Tab-separated table of C-alpha atoms in Angstrom:
chain	number	residue	atom	x	y	z
A	725	MET	CA	0.000	0.000	0.000
A	726	SER	CA	1.396	3.399	-0.977
A	727	GLU	CA	1.569	6.267	1.505
A	728	THR	CA	-0.859	8.236	-0.679
A	729	ASP	CA	-3.387	5.411	-0.487
A	730	ARG	CA	-3.007	5.189	3.272
A	731	ARG	CA	-3.471	8.924	3.813
A	732	LEU	CA	-6.537	9.049	1.606
A	733	LYS	CA	-8.123	6.659	4.060
A	734	ASP	CA	-7.758	8.738	7.198
A	735	HIS	CA	-5.648	11.896	6.841
A	736	LEU	CA	-8.668	14.130	6.253
A	737	ASN	CA	-10.927	12.501	8.853
A	738	THR	CA	-13.819	14.844	9.781
A	739	ASN	CA	-12.406	17.665	7.615
A	740	GLN	CA	-15.114	17.921	4.978
A	741	ALA	CA	-13.964	21.342	3.792
A	742	LYS	CA	-10.498	20.075	2.832
A	743	ARG	CA	-11.957	16.922	1.317
A	744	GLU	CA	-14.124	18.957	-1.042
A	745	ARG	CA	-11.326	21.350	-1.957
A	746	MET	CA	-8.953	18.486	-2.734
A	747	CYS	CA	-11.549	16.773	-4.938
A	748	LEU	CA	-12.249	20.029	-6.745
A	749	GLU	CA	-8.531	20.487	-7.515
A	750	ILE	CA	-8.245	16.884	-8.703
A	751	LEU	CA	-11.148	17.519	-11.076
A	752	SER	CA	-9.645	20.801	-12.293
A	753	VAL	CA	-6.520	19.041	-13.663
A	754	GLN	CA	-8.565	16.517	-15.658
A	755	ASP	CA	-9.183	16.942	-19.373
A	756	ASP	CA	-12.609	18.193	-20.521
A	757	TYR	CA	-13.559	19.724	-17.139
A	758	THR	CA	-13.891	23.500	-16.977
A	759	ASP	CA	-15.103	26.201	-14.588
A	760	VAL	CA	-15.165	23.775	-11.653
A	761	ARG	CA	-15.996	25.484	-8.399
A	762	PRO	CA	-17.107	24.602	-4.872
A	763	ARG	CA	-20.566	25.230	-3.519
A	764	LEU	CA	-20.258	25.600	0.272
A	765	PRO	CA	-17.285	23.474	1.450
A	766	LYS	CA	-17.581	24.851	4.995
A	767	GLY	CA	-21.172	23.724	5.310
A	768	GLY	CA	-24.569	25.256	4.753
A	769	PRO	CA	-27.462	24.932	2.287
A	770	ASP	CA	-25.645	24.067	-0.926
A	771	GLY	CA	-28.682	22.476	-2.557
A	772	GLY	CA	-27.127	19.046	-2.269
A	773	ARG	CA	-24.254	19.964	-4.590
A	774	ASP	CA	-20.711	19.855	-3.235
A	775	LEU	CA	-19.254	21.187	-6.490
A	776	GLN	CA	-20.316	22.239	-9.951
A	777	GLY	CA	-18.792	23.037	-13.323
A	778	PHE	CA	-18.890	21.811	-16.894
A	779	HIS	CA	-17.862	18.605	-18.617
A	780	LYS	CA	-17.225	19.741	-22.172
A	781	GLU	CA	-20.457	21.677	-22.814
A	782	SER	CA	-22.602	19.884	-20.223
A	783	LEU	CA	-23.543	21.330	-16.833
A	784	LEU	CA	-21.949	19.225	-14.090
A	785	PHE	CA	-22.893	18.675	-10.449
A	786	GLY	CA	-20.783	16.626	-8.071
A	787	ALA	CA	-20.765	15.070	-4.628
A	788	VAL	CA	-18.011	14.056	-2.200
A	789	GLY	CA	-18.592	10.949	-0.057
A	790	PHE	CA	-15.662	10.233	2.267
A	791	VAL	CA	-15.737	8.075	5.393
A	792	ASN	CA	-13.428	8.229	8.386
A	793	ASP	CA	-10.776	5.479	8.525
A	794	ALA	CA	-11.964	4.118	5.188
A	795	THR	CA	-11.853	0.423	4.393
A	796	ASP	CA	-12.951	-1.571	1.350
A	797	LEU	CA	-15.275	-3.767	3.370
A	798	GLY	CA	-18.956	-4.220	2.598
A	799	GLN	CA	-20.126	-1.837	5.314
A	800	HIS	CA	-18.256	1.150	3.897
A	801	ARG	CA	-19.079	0.249	0.309
A	802	ASP	CA	-22.793	0.088	1.157
A	803	GLN	CA	-22.475	3.413	2.926
A	804	ILE	CA	-20.910	4.973	-0.164
A	805	LYS	CA	-23.530	3.505	-2.507
A	806	ALA	CA	-26.192	5.204	-0.387
A	807	LYS	CA	-24.227	8.441	-0.411
A	808	PHE	CA	-23.900	8.237	-4.199
A	809	LYS	CA	-27.655	7.806	-4.653
A	810	GLU	CA	-28.355	10.659	-2.245
A	811	GLY	CA	-25.952	12.945	-4.121
A	812	LEU	CA	-27.506	11.997	-7.470
A	813	GLU	CA	-31.036	12.677	-6.207
A	814	ASN	CA	-29.993	16.071	-4.861
A	815	ALA	CA	-28.329	16.939	-8.160
A	816	LEU	CA	-31.528	16.128	-10.065
A	817	LYS	CA	-33.896	18.001	-7.751
A	818	GLU	CA	-35.477	21.105	-9.221
A	819	LYS	CA	-33.645	24.125	-7.813
A	820	LYS	CA	-35.460	27.174	-6.478
A	821	ASP	CA	-32.850	29.459	-8.058
A	822	GLY	CA	-33.815	28.220	-11.517
A	823	THR	CA	-30.579	26.298	-12.128
A	824	PRO	CA	-31.114	23.901	-15.068
A	825	GLN	CA	-30.871	20.123	-14.720
A	826	PRO	CA	-27.315	18.760	-15.024
A	827	LYS	CA	-26.277	16.451	-17.835
A	828	ALA	CA	-23.110	15.254	-16.073
A	829	PHE	CA	-22.455	13.931	-12.565
A	830	VAL	CA	-19.175	13.221	-10.762
A	831	PHE	CA	-18.625	11.471	-7.438
A	832	PHE	CA	-15.543	11.230	-5.180
A	833	THR	CA	-14.959	8.725	-2.394
A	834	ASN	CA	-11.987	7.475	-0.402
A	835	VAL	CA	-13.463	3.940	-0.365
A	836	GLY	CA	-12.135	1.476	-2.922
A	837	LEU	CA	-14.845	0.293	-5.341
A	838	THR	CA	-14.859	-2.681	-7.678
A	839	PRO	CA	-15.377	-2.190	-11.429
A	840	GLY	CA	-18.763	-3.886	-11.051
A	841	ILE	CA	-19.922	-1.435	-8.379
A	842	ILE	CA	-18.760	1.531	-10.448
A	843	SER	CA	-20.544	0.194	-13.531
A	844	ASP	CA	-23.799	-0.329	-11.630
A	845	LEU	CA	-23.694	3.211	-10.205
A	846	GLN	CA	-23.037	4.695	-13.635
A	847	LYS	CA	-25.971	2.738	-15.133
A	848	LEU	CA	-28.163	4.192	-12.395
A	849	THR	CA	-27.244	7.754	-13.406
A	850	TYR	CA	-27.855	7.064	-17.098
A	851	ALA	CA	-31.307	5.717	-16.255
A	852	LYS	CA	-32.020	9.037	-14.540
A	853	GLY	CA	-31.263	11.041	-17.693
A	854	ILE	CA	-27.577	11.853	-16.994
A	855	ASP	CA	-25.424	11.695	-20.141
A	856	PHE	CA	-22.024	11.378	-18.424
A	857	CYS	CA	-20.962	9.995	-15.042
A	858	ASP	CA	-17.425	9.905	-13.628
A	859	ILE	CA	-16.565	8.147	-10.352
A	860	PHE	CA	-13.261	8.717	-8.554
A	861	ASP	CA	-12.732	6.082	-5.879
A	862	ARG	CA	-9.607	5.950	-3.716
A	863	GLU	CA	-7.465	4.250	-6.350
A	864	SER	CA	-8.548	6.674	-9.079
A	865	MET	CA	-7.619	9.639	-6.860
A	866	ARG	CA	-4.309	8.024	-5.908
A	867	ILE	CA	-3.332	7.685	-9.581
A	868	VAL	CA	-3.905	11.401	-10.112
A	869	LEU	CA	-2.165	12.461	-6.886
A	870	ASP	CA	0.897	10.295	-7.604
A	871	SER	CA	1.286	11.821	-11.079
A	872	ASN	CA	2.961	15.039	-12.174
A	873	ARG	CA	-0.319	16.921	-12.370
A	874	GLY	CA	-1.266	15.900	-8.830
A	875	TYR	CA	1.957	16.340	-6.818
A	876	ALA	CA	1.031	19.861	-5.744
A	877	ILE	CA	-2.480	18.786	-4.689
A	878	ARG	CA	-1.079	15.836	-2.753
A	879	PHE	CA	1.416	18.053	-0.939
A	880	ARG	CA	-1.242	20.638	-0.082
A	881	TYR	CA	-3.892	18.294	1.319
A	882	LEU	CA	-2.121	15.083	2.339
A	883	ASP	CA	1.173	16.647	3.497
A	884	LEU	CA	3.216	14.293	1.332
A	885	PRO	CA	6.479	15.793	-0.024
A	886	LEU	CA	8.000	14.759	-3.347
A	887	ASN	CA	10.692	12.073	-3.339
A	888	ASP	CA	13.806	12.450	-5.525
A	889	ALA	CA	12.282	10.763	-8.568
A	890	GLU	CA	9.093	12.810	-8.295
A	891	GLN	CA	11.065	16.046	-7.976
A	892	LYS	CA	12.914	15.283	-11.205
A	893	ASP	CA	9.634	14.473	-12.924
A	894	PHE	CA	7.950	17.588	-11.501
A	895	PHE	CA	10.661	20.094	-12.428
A	896	GLY	CA	11.352	18.404	-15.740
A	897	ALA	CA	7.737	18.717	-16.837
A	898	TRP	CA	7.480	22.284	-15.525
A	899	ALA	CA	10.647	23.345	-17.349
A	900	ASP	CA	9.418	21.791	-20.589
A	901	GLU	CA	6.097	23.589	-20.271
A	902	ILE	CA	7.698	26.970	-19.587
A	903	ASN	CA	10.230	26.557	-22.412
A	904	SER	CA	7.434	25.618	-24.755
A	905	ALA	CA	5.459	28.671	-23.707
A	906	ILE	CA	8.458	30.980	-24.179
A	907	GLY	CA	9.093	29.492	-27.607
A	908	SER	CA	5.553	30.307	-28.695
A	909	GLY	CA	5.591	33.871	-27.403
A	910	LEU	CA	4.637	33.140	-23.799
A	911	LYS	CA	1.263	31.854	-24.967
A	912	GLY	CA	-0.480	28.893	-23.484
A	913	ILE	CA	0.519	29.378	-19.821
A	914	ASP	CA	-2.530	27.695	-18.362
A	915	GLN	CA	-4.013	27.540	-14.915
A	916	THR	CA	-2.035	24.439	-14.001
A	917	THR	CA	1.300	26.172	-14.605
A	918	LYS	CA	0.210	29.200	-12.610
A	919	ARG	CA	-0.865	26.962	-9.746
A	920	ILE	CA	2.523	25.223	-9.761
A	921	GLN	CA	4.314	28.590	-9.769
A	922	PHE	CA	2.220	29.784	-6.870
A	923	LEU	CA	2.921	26.648	-4.834
A	924	LEU	CA	6.680	26.941	-5.288
A	925	GLU	CA	6.864	30.674	-4.576
A	926	SER	CA	4.013	31.085	-2.138
A	927	GLN	CA	6.038	31.162	1.075
A	928	MET	CA	8.463	33.847	-0.091
A	929	LEU	CA	8.098	37.488	0.929
A	930	LEU	CA	7.163	39.783	-1.936
A	931	ASN	CA	10.029	42.042	-2.985
A	932	SER	CA	7.993	43.844	-5.615
A	933	LEU	CA	4.445	44.188	-6.838
A	934	GLY	CA	3.595	46.123	-9.957
A	935	THR	CA	0.699	47.130	-12.165
A	936	ILE	CA	1.155	47.381	-15.945
A	937	VAL	CA	-1.601	49.245	-17.780
A	938	LYS	CA	-1.777	48.795	-21.551
A	939	LEU	CA	-3.819	51.324	-23.547
A	940	ASP	CA	-5.294	50.987	-27.011
A	941	ALA	CA	-3.560	54.221	-28.085
A	942	SER	CA	-0.664	56.410	-26.953
A	943	ILE	CA	-0.877	58.343	-23.691
A	944	TRP	CA	-0.856	61.564	-25.702
A	945	GLU	CA	-3.741	60.488	-27.924
A	946	VAL	CA	-5.752	59.302	-24.945
A	947	CYS	CA	-5.363	62.209	-22.509
A	948	LYS	CA	-2.635	64.594	-23.722
A	949	GLY	CA	-0.506	63.190	-20.909
A	950	GLU	CA	-2.831	64.259	-18.077
A	951	PHE	CA	-3.830	61.197	-16.045
A	952	PHE	CA	-4.086	59.546	-12.647
A	953	PHE	CA	-4.114	55.808	-11.922
A	954	GLN	CA	-3.881	53.780	-8.730
A	955	THR	CA	-4.203	50.195	-7.547
A	956	MET	CA	-5.771	49.402	-4.172
A	957	LEU	CA	-4.944	45.944	-2.812
A	958	SER	CA	-6.424	44.654	0.451
A	959	LEU	CA	-5.479	41.287	1.956
A	960	ARG	CA	-8.205	38.881	3.035
A	961	VAL	CA	-6.397	38.475	6.388
A	962	HIS	CA	-3.763	40.923	7.614
A	963	SER	CA	-0.119	39.813	7.720
A	964	GLU	CA	1.396	40.772	11.073
A	965	GLY	CA	-0.503	44.052	10.826
A	966	PHE	CA	-0.004	44.687	7.094
A	967	VAL	CA	-3.511	44.978	5.618
A	968	GLY	CA	-2.820	46.223	2.123
A	969	VAL	CA	-1.316	48.885	-0.091
A	970	THR	CA	-2.451	51.664	-2.403
A	971	PHE	CA	0.012	52.605	-5.142
A	972	GLY	CA	0.043	54.365	-8.474
A	973	GLY	CA	0.842	57.750	-9.928
A	974	GLY	CA	-0.041	60.473	-12.349
A	975	THR	CA	1.101	63.503	-14.260
A	976	GLU	CA	3.714	65.666	-12.605
A	977	GLU	CA	4.346	68.173	-15.371
A	978	ILE	CA	3.493	68.396	-19.090
A	979	THR	CA	5.705	70.931	-20.868
A	980	GLU	CA	5.846	69.688	-24.461
A	981	THR	CA	3.650	67.886	-26.952
A	982	LEU	CA	4.579	64.635	-28.584
A	983	ASP	CA	5.424	66.480	-31.821
A	984	GLU	CA	7.653	68.961	-29.972
A	985	TRP	CA	9.522	66.119	-28.325
A	986	LYS	CA	10.019	64.304	-31.624
A	987	SER	CA	11.170	67.478	-33.349
A	988	ARG	CA	14.111	67.777	-30.949
A	989	GLU	CA	15.468	64.539	-32.446
A	990	GLY	CA	16.645	62.860	-29.312
A	991	GLY	CA	17.133	63.576	-25.657
A	992	LEU	CA	14.847	62.836	-22.737
A	993	THR	CA	11.401	64.359	-22.669
A	994	ARG	CA	10.736	67.218	-20.275
A	995	ASN	CA	7.356	65.777	-19.315
A	996	GLY	CA	7.259	64.322	-15.823
A	997	GLN	CA	5.253	61.855	-13.753
A	998	TYR	CA	5.183	60.875	-10.095
A	999	SER	CA	4.482	57.590	-8.352
A	1000	PHE	CA	3.497	56.798	-4.776
A	1001	GLY	CA	2.676	54.020	-2.348
A	1002	PHE	CA	0.672	54.102	0.885
A	1003	SER	CA	0.684	51.084	3.186
A	1004	TRP	CA	-2.242	50.238	5.406
A	1005	LEU	CA	-1.043	49.029	8.821
A	1006	LEU	CA	-3.003	48.050	11.900
A	1007	PRO	CA	-1.836	49.935	15.022
A	1008	GLU	CA	-0.384	47.947	17.902
A	1009	THR	CA	0.854	45.133	15.653
A	1010	SER	CA	4.415	43.976	14.995
A	1011	MET	CA	4.477	45.410	11.474
A	1012	TYR	CA	3.152	48.747	12.707
A	1013	GLN	CA	5.758	48.970	15.460
A	1014	CYS	CA	8.507	48.157	12.967
A	1015	TYR	CA	7.656	50.917	10.505
A	1016	ILE	CA	6.040	53.607	12.656
A	1017	ASP	CA	7.837	53.823	16.000
A	1018	GLY	CA	10.640	56.327	16.021
A	1019	ALA	CA	9.657	58.000	12.752
A	1020	GLU	CA	10.020	61.779	12.989
A	1021	LYS	CA	7.567	62.622	10.232
A	1022	LEU	CA	4.862	60.540	8.617
A	1023	GLU	CA	2.968	61.421	5.478
A	1024	HIS	CA	-0.661	60.405	5.182
A	1025	PRO	CA	-2.996	60.483	2.180
A	1026	LYS	CA	-4.689	63.851	1.711
A	1027	ASN	CA	-8.157	62.401	2.063
A	1028	ALA	CA	-7.518	60.118	5.037
A	1029	LYS	CA	-9.868	60.746	7.939
A	1030	GLU	CA	-8.463	61.631	11.340
A	1031	ASP	CA	-9.148	58.143	12.715
A	1032	GLU	CA	-7.310	56.615	9.734
A	1033	ARG	CA	-4.132	58.687	9.927
A	1034	LEU	CA	-2.380	56.137	12.116
A	1035	GLU	CA	-3.138	53.409	9.600
A	1036	TYR	CA	-2.297	54.841	6.152
A	1037	ILE	CA	1.342	55.893	5.798
A	1038	ARG	CA	3.529	56.863	2.846
A	1039	THR	CA	6.083	54.124	2.162
A	1040	SER	CA	7.271	54.956	-1.358
A	1041	ARG	CA	7.600	57.904	-3.722
A	1042	SER	CA	9.424	58.674	-6.941
A	1043	SER	CA	9.304	60.924	-9.985
A	1044	GLY	CA	10.568	60.511	-13.507
A	1045	ILE	CA	9.973	61.289	-17.144
A	1046	LEU	CA	6.678	60.610	-18.888
A	1047	GLU	CA	7.015	59.392	-22.468
A	1048	VAL	CA	3.627	60.361	-23.835
A	1049	GLY	CA	4.267	58.474	-27.077
A	1050	LYS	CA	4.031	55.129	-25.294
A	1051	SER	CA	0.791	53.196	-24.929
A	1052	HIS	CA	1.398	51.808	-21.449
A	1053	PHE	CA	2.545	52.830	-17.984
A	1054	TYR	CA	3.869	50.901	-15.001
A	1055	PHE	CA	3.706	51.500	-11.252
A	1056	ARG	CA	5.569	49.488	-8.641
A	1057	THR	CA	5.447	49.118	-4.864
A	1058	LEU	CA	7.213	47.097	-2.105
A	1059	SER	CA	10.995	46.801	-1.874
A	1060	GLU	CA	13.817	44.303	-1.733
A	1061	PRO	CA	15.754	44.256	1.546
A	1062	PHE	CA	19.205	45.853	1.690
A	1063	LEU	CA	20.292	46.508	5.255
A	1064	TYR	CA	16.647	47.076	6.013
A	1065	ARG	CA	13.379	46.378	4.200
A	1066	PHE	CA	12.038	49.862	3.563
A	1067	GLN	CA	8.450	48.940	2.828
A	1068	PRO	CA	6.033	46.574	4.599
A	1069	THR	CA	5.245	43.406	2.683
A	1070	CYS	CA	3.635	39.972	2.941
A	1071	LYS	CA	4.051	36.455	1.616
A	1072	MET	CA	2.871	35.665	-1.859
A	1073	ILE	CA	0.376	33.092	-0.551
A	1074	GLU	CA	-1.315	35.805	1.486
A	1075	LEU	CA	-2.475	37.460	-1.740
A	1076	ASP	CA	-4.871	34.552	-2.241
A	1077	GLY	CA	-8.403	35.892	-1.986
A	1078	CYS	CA	-7.326	39.536	-1.755
A	1079	MET	CA	-9.470	42.397	-3.068
A	1080	ILE	CA	-8.112	44.589	-5.877
A	1081	LEU	CA	-9.607	47.855	-7.124
A	1082	PHE	CA	-8.330	50.163	-9.856
A	1083	GLU	CA	-9.139	53.883	-9.955
A	1084	CYS	CA	-8.217	56.314	-12.692
A	1085	THR	CA	-9.265	59.318	-14.739
A	1086	ALA	CA	-12.181	58.619	-17.063
A	1087	GLU	CA	-10.165	59.229	-20.266
A	1088	ILE	CA	-7.761	56.472	-19.257
A	1089	ALA	CA	-10.553	54.054	-18.295
A	1090	GLU	CA	-12.131	54.305	-21.743
A	1091	HIS	CA	-8.913	53.234	-23.443
A	1092	ILE	CA	-7.551	50.526	-21.125
A	1093	ASP	CA	-6.932	47.396	-23.159
A	1094	GLN	CA	-5.295	45.273	-20.450
A	1095	ILE	CA	-4.160	45.431	-16.823
A	1096	THR	CA	-1.540	43.024	-15.481
A	1097	ILE	CA	-0.419	42.560	-11.879
A	1098	VAL	CA	3.161	41.290	-11.780
A	1099	ARG	CA	5.480	39.993	-9.090
A	1100	GLY	CA	9.054	40.015	-10.381
A	1101	GLY	CA	8.923	38.058	-13.627
A	1102	TYR	CA	5.605	36.350	-12.865
A	1103	GLU	CA	2.094	37.354	-13.847
A	1104	LEU	CA	-0.267	37.114	-10.892
A	1105	LEU	CA	-3.341	38.509	-12.616
A	1106	LYS	CA	-4.189	39.552	-16.168
A	1107	LEU	CA	-7.421	41.346	-16.989
A	1108	SER	CA	-8.675	42.184	-20.465
A	1109	LYS	CA	-11.115	44.941	-21.355
A	1110	ALA	CA	-14.038	42.519	-21.116
A	1111	ASP	CA	-13.198	41.903	-17.434
A	1112	PHE	CA	-13.668	45.541	-16.366
A	1113	ARG	CA	-16.822	47.070	-14.953
A	1114	PRO	CA	-16.272	50.863	-14.801
A	1115	VAL	CA	-18.113	52.829	-12.113
A	1116	LYS	CA	-18.012	56.630	-11.993
A	1117	GLY	CA	-16.574	58.228	-8.877
A	1118	SER	CA	-14.929	61.402	-7.602
A	1119	TYR	CA	-11.329	62.344	-6.912
A	1120	ASP	CA	-12.017	63.744	-3.467
A	1121	ARG	CA	-12.892	60.297	-2.066
A	1122	LEU	CA	-9.514	58.759	-2.998
A	1123	LYS	CA	-6.544	58.452	-0.666
A	1124	VAL	CA	-3.923	60.254	-2.748
A	1125	PRO	CA	-0.508	61.894	-2.218
A	1126	ILE	CA	0.076	65.624	-1.769
A	1127	GLU	CA	1.554	65.942	-5.273
A	1128	GLY	CA	-1.651	64.683	-6.916
A	1129	LYS	CA	-3.119	67.558	-8.919
A	1130	GLN	CA	-6.403	66.161	-10.229
A	1131	GLU	CA	-8.290	68.240	-7.680
A	1132	VAL	CA	-6.712	71.354	-9.207
A	1133	VAL	CA	-7.434	70.180	-12.737
A	1134	PRO	CA	-10.806	68.446	-12.204
A	1135	ARG	CA	-11.343	65.230	-14.114
A	1136	GLU	CA	-13.993	62.578	-13.921
A	1137	MET	CA	-12.781	59.480	-12.073
A	1138	VAL	CA	-13.622	55.824	-12.675
């Protein structure tokens, strides 16, 4: 018996939330399954559906039936058969929210089932009008978890590290995939690769975090160089007092048009831009004490309320040239340590589930083609124009630096 097989029997005893999440991730690395998501893994009225998604074009519902200290004896197999039928009935019940009937059903269990049992259960689903049924018993899950596509899932939920042979297999396959992607213009980096990247890098402190904004025209064509843009990132759970960061920038000074710059035939443009970063720290926490105590002068956002002035502090600033002929701009926050880490930060894994908002002048919003959040050389998030939902706002509600001039030159904000 392999260690994976043994741990599937009892490692997740009573932990239904982790059981469902593991099964969902196993399903997500299978061919033909898309948009798989949990219902309510922590409990609650999930309508009898532990997970849902699509198998090819068919709506899929699924159920997870684990038992504590699983065996392959008749008692546990009978228990799982009953659980399967219960899950199937719940999947086929008419839903009050108007959800259509599924055409596919998937079931996970940590009990070993014979081919005959699996066949009988599948026939039952087909008789109920289901077109496709997939059953993952303990052995089926073990095969996935002991393969390259499942090592990360196995490590996350069963606490099983990779042995030497598996490490070679893991990194060999990852390297091939990345090289293939680079060779085709960095296309085809799929969710599996990103998940592997995240697993390997997740425990490292972030040395940089940046936002790249790509426009569908040059900065001059879009707004004559006058703009403001910021990213607001808030962690789901604070990291030693670090709650999040607001960073971005805007126009510092516009002194020449694009044509005037080009006519000089070389040399740096005289147009300028500024960038800023404000960290949000909880008072009386270790991170707060590290960055606040002993500081002679702190700068707060202009629009921070009095009760917020202890929480929002300036941690980065810079100014530079603004090349209005370009069709993108980039803002960066956080810092690498030298003798001292100058800006608060968090681990990469702590970005999971964070909230991100973008705010900018309306002219910019209308021409944004793509926004990418990057960490070093890795893409953490890429949004296309179809992913945006612009909402009008006002400049005076934003937490901005003292050099921001959009209140002097009023512009509609989004």
